[in-house]
Amino acid sequence: MPPPADIVKVAIEWPGAFPKLMEIDQKKPLSAIIKEVCEGWSLGNHENFALQIADATNFYITEKNRNDIKNGSILRLTTSPYQTAVQLHERIQSSSMDAKLESLKDLANASRDITFAQEFINLDGISLLTQMVESGTERYQKLQKIMKPCFGDLLSFTLTAFVELMDHGIVSWDTFSVAFIKKIAGYVNKSAMDTAVLQRSLAILESMVLNSQDLYHKVAQEITIGQLIPHLQGTDQDIQTYTIAVINALFLKAPEEKRQEMAHILAQKQLRSIILSNVIRSPTPINDEMAHQLYVLQVLTFNLLEDRMMTKMDPQDQAQRDIIFELRRIAFDVECEPNNSGSIEKRKSMYTRDYKKLGFINHVNPAVDFTQIPPGMLALDNMLYFAKHHQDSYIRIVLENSSREDKHECPFGRSSIELTKMLCEIMKVGELPSENCHDFHPMFFTHDRSFEEFFCICIQLLNKTWKEMRATSEDFNKVMQVVREQIMRALTLKPNSLDQFKSRLQNLSYTEILKIRQSERMNQEDFQSRPILELREKIQPEIMELIKQQRLNRLCEGTCFRKISSRRRQDKFWYCRLSPNHKVLHYGDLEESPQGEVPHDSLQDKLPVADIKAVITGKDCPHMKEKGALKQNKEVLELAFSVLYESDEYLNFIAPDKHEYCVWTDGLNALLGKEMTSDYTKSDMDTLLSMEMKLRLLDLENIQIPEAPPPIPKEPSNYDFVYDCN
């Protein structure tokens, strides 16, 4: 007979004694259990004791997390969080260097637990740590030369404890003094600093900037880009990652009017080329965190174009009109004519003719073409860059099209405006970076004017595709669709340089795109005749049942989900899976992401499927509403779903990716007898239905398929025909 669900069998350790095996009744108060354990070892004052998980985490058992205790767990009887906090608070102020160092090390480890952290913070522990950083460590500066490793460790453990305590979100970042900020900035600015101290100092600066606008201004006064750059030139990828994270934070929180100025400083300090040579082209593989920071930097850099993208051209602004005159001059090499040469009508007629050749929609006043936002003035900037830096290609395109028949000319002006708008959409100019995205493109770090160079390559591609399609003005939108497809397919290959991107596009000609489309169309072929439509309708329920079974099988295998936490670098996980009889959801916390399936018996929490009332997705989920103030990004919203069960309680999920999101929402809806509506189901339905239709419609040329399989032939009389291949 299985033990009651509320009874957990554990082993409890106490220093100097044999471990004690006992059964914990989860219905009894935790204080009563601790009292019982203490009495077993004849220990008084049970209020001063607590239970810990006996592993690397050493997390305290509380009334909130006691249900996480699993059968077979090893617990440790230890001093209570309050007592431990009081002891460490006293010990870290010891005059003995060794005692101080040991106690700070213990504090750094203990601070990862929120129960201890709360007690230590209540003792004004964070103020004590900041005072130690501001003034206390100076007492040991004299010892630094003879005890340098010891001094580095002392400071490292102090900052580690501070970071761990602040990560719990209990204390506001706005409470710190300028003296403390100056100290932390000083550790970053020093050329020779202990790696651990530097890493934690950078992490503190990043958190300060991201969590407080007031602290951003104070940090920005203390640290410059020039002081951060040297940290990128080393070989430690963690230090490089934290450095780029601080630069990104300063970039993100800078007022709009200062971002262009900051970008100018980054260009002066050659940040791009330093990242390219020391990070992207480094022999060390780029990890996920570094890839994310490079992606954020890429997004923030492109977002500098938003101002020009959303600026309309003023047709009365002579400086802006001069840019259009410059485009005309470069294209047709027109000598500057004196104002009195020819009549006004003659000059207007000549300008109109040239503007028509340049492909503007409004031949009389091309400035009107740039009043559409987006792309606004950004399109004109790109055209001028192309005309000045790729003059031969610019002149060739303009003259080539001006000599074609009217209906076949590719309008350079209109194409440039629409292409700029398309590139802004592809690169999501103006959107905030996504929290979990790692999609950076190395080629954008190979040139100081990468967006303009990107445009120059794509405008030449557009002209080439136009010719290959033998397009007319009526085909303009079709050409743009093909060009978008060519660009997107080339970008997915992640070219390492702009030249490599250009060569990828050469291999994606219009003919090749047609072949790819034809191949995809054949895989998704859809016959429209009535008998075939009737056959589809007949087969569809069978396929849907097959998909349903696949979804439920996947739920039975289970999935590892990431917990939402304020500290993205230290992920916590939990696992959920469906029982084989499809009646219970088993779930529970994990210390790390599992390699395979997690067995049911290790997942302590259960949710009967019969208790589930509904499946909620997206912004309607309670865990998305709670986080609304943090500007939940679009990507996380798309992966969030919740299960509503009795008493209006929720089980909240954030899927690891879109595929798992579709699998789980489909599977849960199937369990509730509801329709499976995900994109993944539609895709599976199309694929499986297409395959089944093709199999059933195969032309077998009147071959009769026998009811029974053919007989197995007799064995041969000898095996002389067998020989050794060796």
XYZ file of C-alpha atoms in Angstrom:
726
model
C 0.000 0.000 0.000
C 1.549 3.360 -1.020
C 2.305 5.882 1.769
C -0.110 8.834 2.222
C 0.537 11.749 -0.139
C 1.231 14.114 2.782
C 3.992 11.940 4.262
C 7.541 12.488 2.963
C 10.425 10.204 3.952
C 13.705 12.093 4.453
C 17.117 11.855 6.115
C 18.165 14.685 8.465
C 21.810 15.491 9.245
C 23.325 17.190 12.300
C 27.100 17.777 12.635
C 28.755 15.116 14.790
C 25.730 12.799 14.815
C 24.439 9.963 12.667
C 21.808 11.056 10.115
C 18.267 10.404 11.296
C 15.624 8.844 9.028
C 12.145 10.178 9.664
C 8.763 10.764 8.087
C 7.575 14.360 7.742
C 3.868 15.015 7.891
C 3.277 17.978 5.568
C 0.047 18.799 7.412
C 1.915 19.531 10.661
C 3.382 23.052 11.216
C 7.054 23.300 10.300
C 7.908 24.583 13.796
C 6.477 21.375 15.301
C 8.623 19.226 12.973
C 11.780 21.211 13.873
C 10.935 20.855 17.579
C 10.564 17.078 17.147
C 13.955 16.872 15.371
C 15.662 18.970 18.063
C 14.220 16.848 20.856
C 15.557 13.732 19.099
C 19.098 15.131 19.541
C 18.337 16.681 22.978
C 18.688 20.224 21.649
C 16.874 23.053 23.410
C 15.613 26.369 22.049
C 14.190 24.854 18.880
C 13.162 28.385 17.768
C 16.839 28.991 16.933
C 16.966 26.104 14.458
C 15.766 25.549 10.896
C 15.953 22.901 8.163
C 17.982 23.278 4.975
C 18.245 21.297 1.752
C 21.616 19.514 2.092
C 23.013 20.342 -1.357
C 24.989 23.122 -3.037
C 22.077 25.562 -2.728
C 21.569 25.207 1.056
C 18.109 26.743 0.704
C 16.058 27.004 3.891
C 12.799 25.073 4.180
C 9.859 27.406 4.819
C 6.089 27.045 4.927
C 6.021 28.367 1.342
C 8.491 25.912 -0.201
C 8.053 22.860 2.060
C 6.027 21.086 -0.645
C 9.231 20.975 -2.725
C 10.665 18.337 -0.356
C 10.783 15.026 -2.229
C 10.915 11.467 -0.952
C 14.522 10.510 -0.252
C 15.678 14.123 0.226
C 18.556 14.827 2.583
C 17.912 17.757 4.930
C 20.237 19.447 7.381
C 19.347 20.845 10.812
C 21.029 24.222 11.137
C 20.726 27.558 12.887
C 17.688 29.618 11.895
C 18.010 32.273 9.148
C 17.698 35.040 11.751
C 20.423 33.563 13.981
C 22.712 32.969 10.980
C 22.122 36.532 9.758
C 22.964 37.975 13.218
C 26.138 35.861 13.459
C 27.360 36.779 9.967
C 26.469 40.446 10.559
C 28.829 40.417 13.566
C 31.556 38.244 12.008
C 31.993 40.342 8.848
C 32.904 43.287 11.122
C 35.682 41.273 12.786
C 39.110 42.897 13.081
C 40.750 39.618 12.050
C 41.422 39.460 8.318
C 41.005 35.657 8.191
C 37.718 35.719 10.138
C 36.379 38.559 7.986
C 37.337 36.761 4.775
C 35.732 33.473 5.871
C 32.533 35.170 7.037
C 32.173 37.164 3.788
C 32.592 33.933 1.832
C 29.809 32.332 3.926
C 27.656 35.445 3.448
C 28.073 35.306 -0.354
C 26.852 31.676 -0.341
C 24.003 32.227 2.125
C 22.679 35.332 0.333
C 21.389 33.248 -2.576
C 18.554 32.107 -0.293
C 15.703 34.638 -0.120
C 14.732 33.617 3.442
C 18.230 34.406 4.748
C 18.461 37.501 2.517
C 15.295 38.960 4.053
C 16.661 38.491 7.589
C 20.082 39.961 6.735
C 18.503 42.949 4.976
C 16.258 43.544 8.030
C 19.469 43.938 10.061
C 20.470 46.762 7.685
C 23.023 44.381 6.162
C 23.138 46.040 2.740
C 24.069 49.393 4.334
C 26.870 47.627 6.198
C 28.203 46.115 2.934
C 28.077 49.465 1.122
C 29.921 51.131 4.017
C 32.573 48.416 3.818
C 32.961 49.083 0.107
C 33.029 52.876 0.582
C 35.464 53.030 3.524
C 36.069 49.708 5.270
C 38.234 48.164 2.562
C 40.528 51.204 2.589
C 41.966 49.966 5.874
C 43.389 47.051 3.920
C 44.706 49.098 0.995
C 48.111 49.218 2.667
C 48.113 45.437 2.839
C 47.256 45.155 -0.844
C 50.866 44.900 -2.025
C 51.802 42.118 0.357
C 48.356 40.459 0.523
C 46.963 41.211 -2.931
C 45.110 37.866 -3.446
C 43.557 38.180 0.025
C 42.442 41.763 -0.648
C 40.924 40.737 -3.999
C 39.019 37.875 -2.363
C 37.779 40.148 0.437
C 36.342 42.651 -2.021
C 35.092 39.933 -4.370
C 33.049 38.185 -1.655
C 31.688 41.543 -0.425
C 30.455 42.475 -3.911
C 29.150 38.946 -4.573
C 27.066 39.066 -1.396
C 25.793 42.515 -2.387
C 24.780 41.332 -5.894
C 23.036 38.220 -4.517
C 21.097 40.239 -1.935
C 20.006 42.881 -4.462
C 18.897 40.250 -6.990
C 15.986 39.272 -4.731
C 14.336 42.625 -5.474
C 13.696 43.389 -1.785
C 15.615 46.699 -1.699
C 15.286 49.562 -4.183
C 18.384 50.531 -6.182
C 17.619 54.233 -5.651
C 18.987 54.177 -2.093
C 22.724 54.165 -2.877
C 25.096 57.085 -2.340
C 27.374 58.761 -4.856
C 30.376 57.593 -2.791
C 29.364 53.949 -3.327
C 28.872 54.496 -7.073
C 32.285 56.197 -7.280
C 33.906 53.185 -5.577
C 32.286 50.656 -7.935
C 33.120 52.802 -10.972
C 36.680 53.089 -9.650
C 37.091 49.302 -9.679
C 35.955 49.233 -13.322
C 38.242 52.113 -14.308
C 41.383 50.532 -12.825
C 43.566 48.872 -15.437
C 44.738 45.975 -13.228
C 41.843 44.709 -11.130
C 40.924 41.268 -9.850
C 38.729 39.507 -12.462
C 35.992 38.553 -9.984
C 35.833 42.117 -8.594
C 35.680 43.587 -12.099
C 32.939 41.180 -13.162
C 30.738 41.953 -10.153
C 31.391 45.702 -10.427
C 30.229 45.667 -14.052
C 27.129 43.661 -13.053
C 26.310 46.217 -10.319
C 26.702 49.152 -12.726
C 24.435 47.463 -15.302
C 21.717 46.827 -12.686
C 21.969 50.394 -11.378
C 21.548 51.904 -14.833
C 18.665 49.603 -15.828
C 16.748 49.945 -12.545
C 16.957 53.666 -11.841
C 16.940 56.729 -14.110
C 18.501 58.773 -11.299
C 21.347 56.258 -10.900
C 21.849 56.271 -14.686
C 22.842 59.946 -14.519
C 25.201 59.309 -11.576
C 26.850 56.294 -13.237
C 27.163 58.143 -16.573
C 29.134 60.871 -14.767
C 31.530 58.375 -13.213
C 32.308 56.066 -16.113
C 33.100 56.717 -19.766
C 33.045 54.520 -22.833
C 36.797 54.998 -23.110
C 37.276 53.374 -19.704
C 35.092 50.390 -20.663
C 36.716 49.700 -24.060
C 39.964 48.126 -22.683
C 37.929 45.375 -20.985
C 36.787 44.209 -24.439
C 40.365 43.729 -25.587
C 41.083 40.854 -23.207
C 40.231 37.181 -23.677
C 37.765 36.662 -20.803
C 34.358 36.350 -22.517
C 32.444 36.895 -19.250
C 34.177 40.254 -18.707
C 33.523 41.168 -22.369
C 29.845 40.206 -21.996
C 29.365 42.308 -18.844
C 31.187 45.235 -20.479
C 28.917 45.208 -23.541
C 25.932 44.832 -21.175
C 26.942 48.063 -19.373
C 27.396 49.890 -22.703
C 23.961 48.641 -23.822
C 22.381 49.758 -20.534
C 23.898 53.259 -20.857
C 22.728 53.379 -24.489
C 19.206 52.202 -23.618
C 18.669 54.629 -20.723
C 20.300 57.667 -22.355
C 17.879 60.501 -23.197
C 17.064 60.602 -26.918
C 19.053 63.786 -27.480
C 22.207 62.131 -26.044
C 22.046 58.849 -27.972
C 23.480 60.287 -31.200
C 26.276 61.888 -29.179
C 26.990 58.557 -27.492
C 26.989 56.772 -30.863
C 29.537 59.309 -32.110
C 31.782 58.565 -29.106
C 31.446 54.795 -29.716
C 32.485 55.353 -33.347
C 35.473 57.472 -32.246
C 36.582 54.753 -29.826
C 36.224 52.156 -32.626
C 33.903 49.985 -30.531
C 32.611 48.142 -33.594
C 36.029 47.079 -34.877
C 37.184 46.100 -31.360
C 34.105 43.868 -30.931
C 34.633 42.408 -34.406
C 38.276 41.462 -33.836
C 38.175 40.544 -30.107
C 34.727 38.947 -29.786
C 33.088 37.945 -33.075
C 36.298 36.718 -34.741
C 37.795 35.411 -31.518
C 38.676 31.670 -31.443
C 36.374 31.325 -28.392
C 32.828 30.328 -29.462
C 30.194 32.968 -28.682
C 27.887 31.824 -25.862
C 24.171 32.668 -25.644
C 24.586 35.583 -23.230
C 27.212 37.239 -25.426
C 25.034 36.634 -28.525
C 22.129 38.345 -26.723
C 24.232 41.391 -25.799
C 25.518 41.699 -29.387
C 21.917 41.472 -30.628
C 20.873 44.243 -28.188
C 23.763 46.441 -29.364
C 22.770 45.788 -33.003
C 19.134 46.774 -32.292
C 20.087 49.910 -30.346
C 22.471 50.971 -33.129
C 19.793 50.588 -35.810
C 17.290 52.420 -33.607
C 19.414 55.548 -34.057
C 17.927 55.651 -37.573
C 14.391 56.019 -36.187
C 14.581 59.810 -35.970
C 15.405 60.170 -39.691
C 12.941 57.410 -40.571
C 10.110 59.362 -38.915
C 11.136 62.807 -40.226
C 9.162 64.147 -43.182
C 10.935 66.215 -45.806
C 10.113 69.897 -45.805
C 9.613 70.850 -49.476
C 10.517 74.453 -48.562
C 13.869 73.522 -46.954
C 16.571 74.469 -49.448
C 19.258 72.291 -47.807
C 17.062 69.211 -48.230
C 16.175 70.163 -51.810
C 19.912 70.514 -52.544
C 20.331 66.790 -51.812
C 17.896 65.998 -54.641
C 19.811 68.427 -56.906
C 23.013 66.568 -55.958
C 21.443 63.229 -56.944
C 20.530 64.740 -60.321
C 24.008 66.264 -60.793
C 25.870 63.011 -60.030
C 23.594 60.977 -62.312
C 23.706 63.218 -65.352
C 26.963 65.114 -64.699
C 25.200 68.433 -65.359
C 27.424 71.476 -65.184
C 26.208 74.081 -62.725
C 24.250 76.410 -64.915
C 24.050 80.109 -64.121
C 20.674 81.250 -62.883
C 20.047 83.314 -65.991
C 20.768 80.559 -68.532
C 17.591 79.735 -70.417
C 14.070 80.544 -69.464
C 12.470 79.378 -66.204
C 10.073 77.178 -68.186
C 12.958 75.536 -70.043
C 14.815 74.762 -66.787
C 11.662 73.387 -65.145
C 11.057 71.170 -68.157
C 14.639 69.867 -68.005
C 14.413 69.186 -64.251
C 11.093 67.382 -64.693
C 12.615 65.177 -67.404
C 15.624 64.305 -65.219
C 13.495 63.605 -62.148
C 11.390 61.265 -64.234
C 14.577 59.425 -65.270
C 15.596 59.232 -61.604
C 12.336 57.383 -60.953
C 10.530 59.800 -58.640
C 6.741 59.563 -58.466
C 6.322 63.350 -58.410
C 8.401 64.565 -61.378
C 7.736 68.254 -60.778
C 8.552 68.319 -57.040
C 10.331 65.115 -55.882
C 10.447 66.449 -52.301
C 6.806 65.341 -51.952
C 7.951 61.677 -52.323
C 9.787 61.936 -48.985
C 6.799 63.096 -46.921
C 5.717 59.471 -46.304
C 6.831 58.137 -42.902
C 8.349 55.666 -42.624
C 10.860 55.868 -44.346
C 10.916 59.685 -44.441
C 14.323 61.324 -44.834
C 16.156 58.031 -44.227
C 15.399 57.007 -47.824
C 16.993 60.214 -49.151
C 20.043 59.672 -46.898
C 20.461 56.163 -48.338
C 20.131 57.390 -51.929
C 22.769 60.087 -51.403
C 25.130 57.578 -49.717
C 24.727 55.207 -52.666
C 25.292 58.005 -55.189
C 28.470 59.234 -53.439
C 30.082 55.983 -52.252
C 29.049 53.672 -55.114
C 28.965 56.276 -57.868
C 29.575 53.933 -60.812
C 26.780 51.561 -59.768
C 24.434 54.499 -59.147
C 25.061 56.082 -62.552
C 24.772 52.709 -64.300
C 21.395 51.944 -62.708
C 19.953 55.404 -63.455
C 21.203 55.600 -67.061
C 20.343 51.967 -67.789
C 16.730 52.507 -66.727
C 16.379 55.890 -68.406
C 17.259 54.250 -71.750
C 14.656 51.485 -71.429
C 11.123 51.670 -72.671
C 8.860 53.518 -70.264
C 6.926 50.459 -69.203
C 10.089 48.425 -68.381
C 12.161 51.014 -66.504
C 12.893 50.318 -62.820
C 12.104 53.593 -60.983
C 15.199 54.248 -58.843
C 13.536 56.882 -56.623
C 10.371 54.942 -55.864
C 12.359 51.700 -55.430
C 14.765 53.323 -52.947
C 11.921 54.699 -50.827
C 10.042 51.373 -50.694
C 13.258 49.389 -50.171
C 14.316 51.596 -47.234
C 10.888 51.069 -45.682
C 11.222 47.289 -46.187
C 14.726 47.141 -44.658
C 13.487 49.076 -41.609
C 10.702 46.493 -41.194
C 13.129 43.563 -41.584
C 15.596 45.009 -39.051
C 12.717 46.224 -36.783
C 14.071 49.767 -36.553
C 12.427 51.576 -33.637
C 11.437 48.452 -31.669
C 12.922 47.655 -28.249
C 15.237 44.614 -28.090
C 13.606 41.311 -27.125
C 14.519 39.745 -23.776
C 15.493 36.275 -25.022
C 16.654 36.890 -28.599
C 20.213 35.994 -29.738
C 19.716 36.886 -33.404
C 22.681 39.147 -34.146
C 24.222 39.388 -37.626
C 28.055 39.452 -37.752
C 28.018 41.321 -41.083
C 26.586 44.465 -39.424
C 29.731 44.694 -37.268
C 32.054 44.771 -40.301
C 31.315 48.361 -41.442
C 30.776 51.720 -39.714
C 27.878 52.516 -42.078
C 26.465 48.998 -42.218
C 22.799 49.963 -42.795
C 23.697 52.203 -45.733
C 25.937 49.475 -47.208
C 23.113 46.983 -46.647
C 20.848 49.315 -48.654
C 23.419 49.683 -51.465
C 23.648 45.901 -51.916
C 19.863 45.504 -51.832
C 19.088 48.328 -54.293
C 21.411 46.671 -56.827
C 19.688 43.356 -56.128
C 16.300 45.009 -56.739
C 17.443 46.355 -60.113
C 18.844 42.929 -61.073
C 15.640 41.122 -60.038
C 13.538 43.676 -61.948
C 15.457 42.829 -65.133
C 15.251 39.072 -64.505
C 11.469 39.338 -64.036
C 11.141 41.613 -67.109
C 8.877 43.645 -64.886
C 6.757 46.662 -65.770
C 5.495 49.389 -63.448
C 2.381 47.274 -62.755
C 4.650 44.521 -61.350
C 6.311 46.802 -58.774
C 4.752 45.103 -55.706
C 5.538 41.619 -57.083
C 9.193 42.572 -57.512
C 9.321 43.922 -53.947
C 7.892 40.636 -52.620
C 10.571 38.635 -54.450
C 13.321 40.990 -53.203
C 12.078 40.641 -49.599
C 12.196 36.851 -49.960
C 15.735 37.003 -51.402
C 16.941 39.214 -48.535
C 15.276 37.120 -45.811
C 16.637 33.846 -47.203
C 20.168 35.308 -47.413
C 19.993 36.689 -43.851
C 18.958 33.327 -42.389
C 22.332 31.949 -43.529
C 24.044 34.470 -41.175
C 26.777 35.700 -43.563
C 29.974 36.819 -41.808
C 30.520 39.863 -44.027
C 28.656 42.154 -46.415
C 30.559 40.591 -49.341
C 29.398 37.148 -48.249
C 25.827 38.485 -48.018
C 26.193 39.839 -51.566
C 27.406 36.478 -52.884
C 24.508 34.686 -51.140
C 22.124 37.005 -52.985
C 23.850 36.186 -56.282
C 22.899 32.535 -55.726
C 19.285 33.518 -54.998
C 18.340 34.779 -58.456
C 14.704 35.100 -59.521
C 15.001 31.731 -61.307
C 16.221 30.101 -58.089
C 13.387 31.705 -56.094
C 10.902 30.302 -58.621
C 12.420 26.823 -58.172
C 12.191 27.102 -54.380
C 8.602 28.290 -54.598
C 7.707 25.508 -57.027
C 9.252 22.924 -54.720
C 7.338 24.324 -51.737
C 4.137 24.471 -53.764
C 4.508 20.829 -54.761
C 4.860 19.890 -51.105
C 1.683 21.804 -50.290
C -0.232 20.985 -53.457
C -3.933 21.550 -53.141
C -6.359 20.082 -55.682
C -9.664 21.871 -56.040
C -11.883 19.400 -57.906
C -15.071 18.337 -56.096
C -14.279 14.582 -55.687
C -10.855 15.438 -54.255
C -12.349 18.019 -51.879
C -14.806 15.355 -50.685
C -11.918 12.934 -50.149
C -10.079 15.628 -48.125
C -13.111 16.144 -45.905
C -13.323 12.395 -45.321
C -9.631 12.066 -44.434
C -9.402 15.234 -42.292
C -10.932 13.793 -39.059
C -8.482 10.848 -39.194
C -5.525 13.214 -39.549
C -6.815 15.456 -36.742
C -7.094 12.428 -34.444
C -3.507 11.459 -35.361
C -2.287 14.985 -34.507
C -4.233 14.886 -31.228
C -2.563 11.594 -30.245
C 0.862 13.017 -31.107
C 0.214 16.074 -28.912
C -0.930 13.963 -25.969
C 2.092 11.658 -26.380
C 4.352 14.719 -26.250
C 2.627 15.915 -23.070
C 3.238 12.472 -21.565
C 6.971 12.867 -22.326
C 6.899 16.255 -20.569
C 8.767 19.537 -21.007
C 11.204 21.620 -18.970
C 9.990 25.202 -18.468
C 11.955 28.273 -17.343
C 10.774 30.138 -14.261
C 10.332 33.893 -14.502
C 12.980 35.637 -12.431
C 14.430 39.131 -12.206
C 17.890 37.724 -12.867
C 18.001 36.327 -16.355
C 21.510 34.887 -16.103
C 20.593 32.392 -13.366
C 17.728 30.401 -14.815
C 15.544 28.208 -12.611
C 13.536 25.386 -14.104
C 10.461 23.268 -13.471
C 9.110 20.239 -15.286
C 5.570 19.245 -16.204
C 4.250 16.061 -17.820
C 0.954 14.260 -18.332
C 0.308 10.828 -16.819
C 0.026 7.920 -19.314
C -3.715 7.596 -18.575
C -4.183 11.320 -19.442
C -5.825 12.034 -16.078
C -3.176 13.951 -14.071
C -0.564 16.651 -14.725
C 2.583 15.989 -12.667
C 4.939 18.939 -12.065
C 7.775 20.059 -9.815
C 10.911 22.238 -9.569
C 14.325 21.248 -10.932
C 17.789 22.483 -10.021
C 18.972 22.422 -13.639
C 17.667 21.664 -17.112
C 17.301 17.838 -17.452
C 18.975 15.814 -20.212
C 16.049 13.423 -20.721
C 12.591 12.685 -19.364
C 11.913 13.286 -15.670
C 10.070 10.355 -13.996
C 6.611 10.927 -12.503
C 7.618 9.950 -8.985
C 10.177 12.778 -8.786
C 7.468 15.375 -9.544
C 5.654 15.919 -6.255
C 2.827 18.247 -7.331
C -0.285 16.988 -9.116
C -3.179 18.615 -10.941
C -6.106 16.371 -11.999
C -7.166 17.086 -15.600
C -10.811 16.936 -14.418
C -10.153 20.081 -12.304
C -8.939 22.152 -15.265
C -11.485 24.779 -16.253
C -9.750 26.627 -19.104
C -6.479 27.355 -20.921
C -5.564 31.067 -21.116
C -2.886 32.481 -23.444
C -0.898 35.682 -24.018
C -1.575 38.921 -22.164
C -4.648 37.461 -20.424
C -2.378 35.205 -18.314
C -2.061 36.350 -14.671
C 1.756 36.149 -14.727
C 1.797 38.513 -17.717
C -0.541 41.001 -16.001
C 1.667 41.007 -12.903
C 4.731 41.798 -14.975
C 2.979 44.462 -17.049
C 4.921 47.291 -15.413
C 8.185 45.801 -16.657
C 7.137 46.244 -20.316
C 6.853 42.548 -21.064
C 8.288 42.091 -24.501
C 6.303 40.697 -27.385
C 8.269 37.440 -27.537
C 7.523 36.389 -23.936
C 3.839 37.274 -24.376
C 3.682 34.949 -27.383
C 5.048 32.035 -25.296
C 2.911 32.512 -22.161
C -0.078 30.356 -21.223
C -1.894 29.435 -18.003
C -4.139 26.632 -16.795
C -7.131 27.759 -14.690
C -8.356 25.165 -12.208
C -10.634 25.000 -9.189
C -10.805 27.878 -6.684
C -9.675 30.255 -9.459
C -6.035 29.183 -9.103
C -3.548 29.165 -11.970
C -0.606 27.080 -13.138
C 1.530 29.490 -15.183
C 3.831 28.521 -18.053
C 6.405 30.237 -20.286
C 7.194 27.854 -23.145
C 10.885 27.502 -24.161
C 9.964 28.156 -27.812
C 7.021 28.530 -30.187
C 6.995 24.810 -31.020
C 6.556 23.761 -27.368
C 3.949 26.513 -26.880
C 1.853 25.061 -29.727
C 2.304 21.472 -28.486
C 1.140 22.306 -24.947
C -1.764 24.609 -25.827
C -2.972 22.050 -28.406
C -2.571 19.132 -25.986
C -4.339 20.903 -23.116
C -7.210 21.963 -25.413
C -7.463 18.369 -26.678
C -7.722 17.134 -23.069
C -10.586 19.591 -22.515
C -12.318 18.445 -25.697
C -11.700 21.784 -27.419
C -10.405 22.540 -30.902
C -6.643 22.666 -31.518
C -6.032 26.010 -33.237
C -2.270 26.594 -33.205
C -0.183 27.413 -36.285
C 1.707 24.172 -35.677
C -1.531 22.158 -35.975
C -2.406 23.907 -39.243
C 1.070 23.176 -40.592
C 0.889 19.503 -39.514
C -2.596 19.167 -40.978
C -1.438 20.585 -44.344
C 1.640 18.339 -44.463
C -0.053 15.089 -43.402
C -3.178 15.727 -45.473
C -1.069 16.467 -48.552
C 0.956 13.244 -48.091
C -2.146 11.122 -47.481
C -3.908 12.626 -50.537
C -0.904 11.936 -52.754
C -0.685 8.349 -51.532
C -4.371 7.741 -52.151
C -4.279 9.358 -55.591
C -1.229 7.482 -56.886
C -1.809 6.136 -60.389
C -1.089 2.401 -60.102
C -1.752 1.716 -63.824
C -4.392 -0.979 -63.230
C -2.107 -3.085 -61.047
C -4.186 -5.305 -58.792
C -3.118 -5.177 -55.173
C -3.539 -8.695 -53.679
C -5.436 -9.121 -50.424
C -2.689 -11.323 -48.915
C 1.070 -10.731 -49.086
C 3.034 -12.891 -51.561
C 4.566 -16.124 -50.157
C 8.157 -16.140 -48.920
C 10.316 -18.034 -51.450
C 12.027 -21.282 -50.459
C 15.622 -21.256 -49.305
C 18.163 -21.998 -52.079
C 19.639 -25.508 -52.307
C 23.169 -24.151 -51.703
C 24.888 -20.888 -50.864
C 27.763 -21.094 -53.340
C 26.927 -17.647 -54.641
C 27.943 -16.087 -51.299
C 31.533 -14.850 -51.272
C 33.764 -12.878 -48.959
C 34.033 -9.226 -50.010
C 37.308 -8.890 -48.093
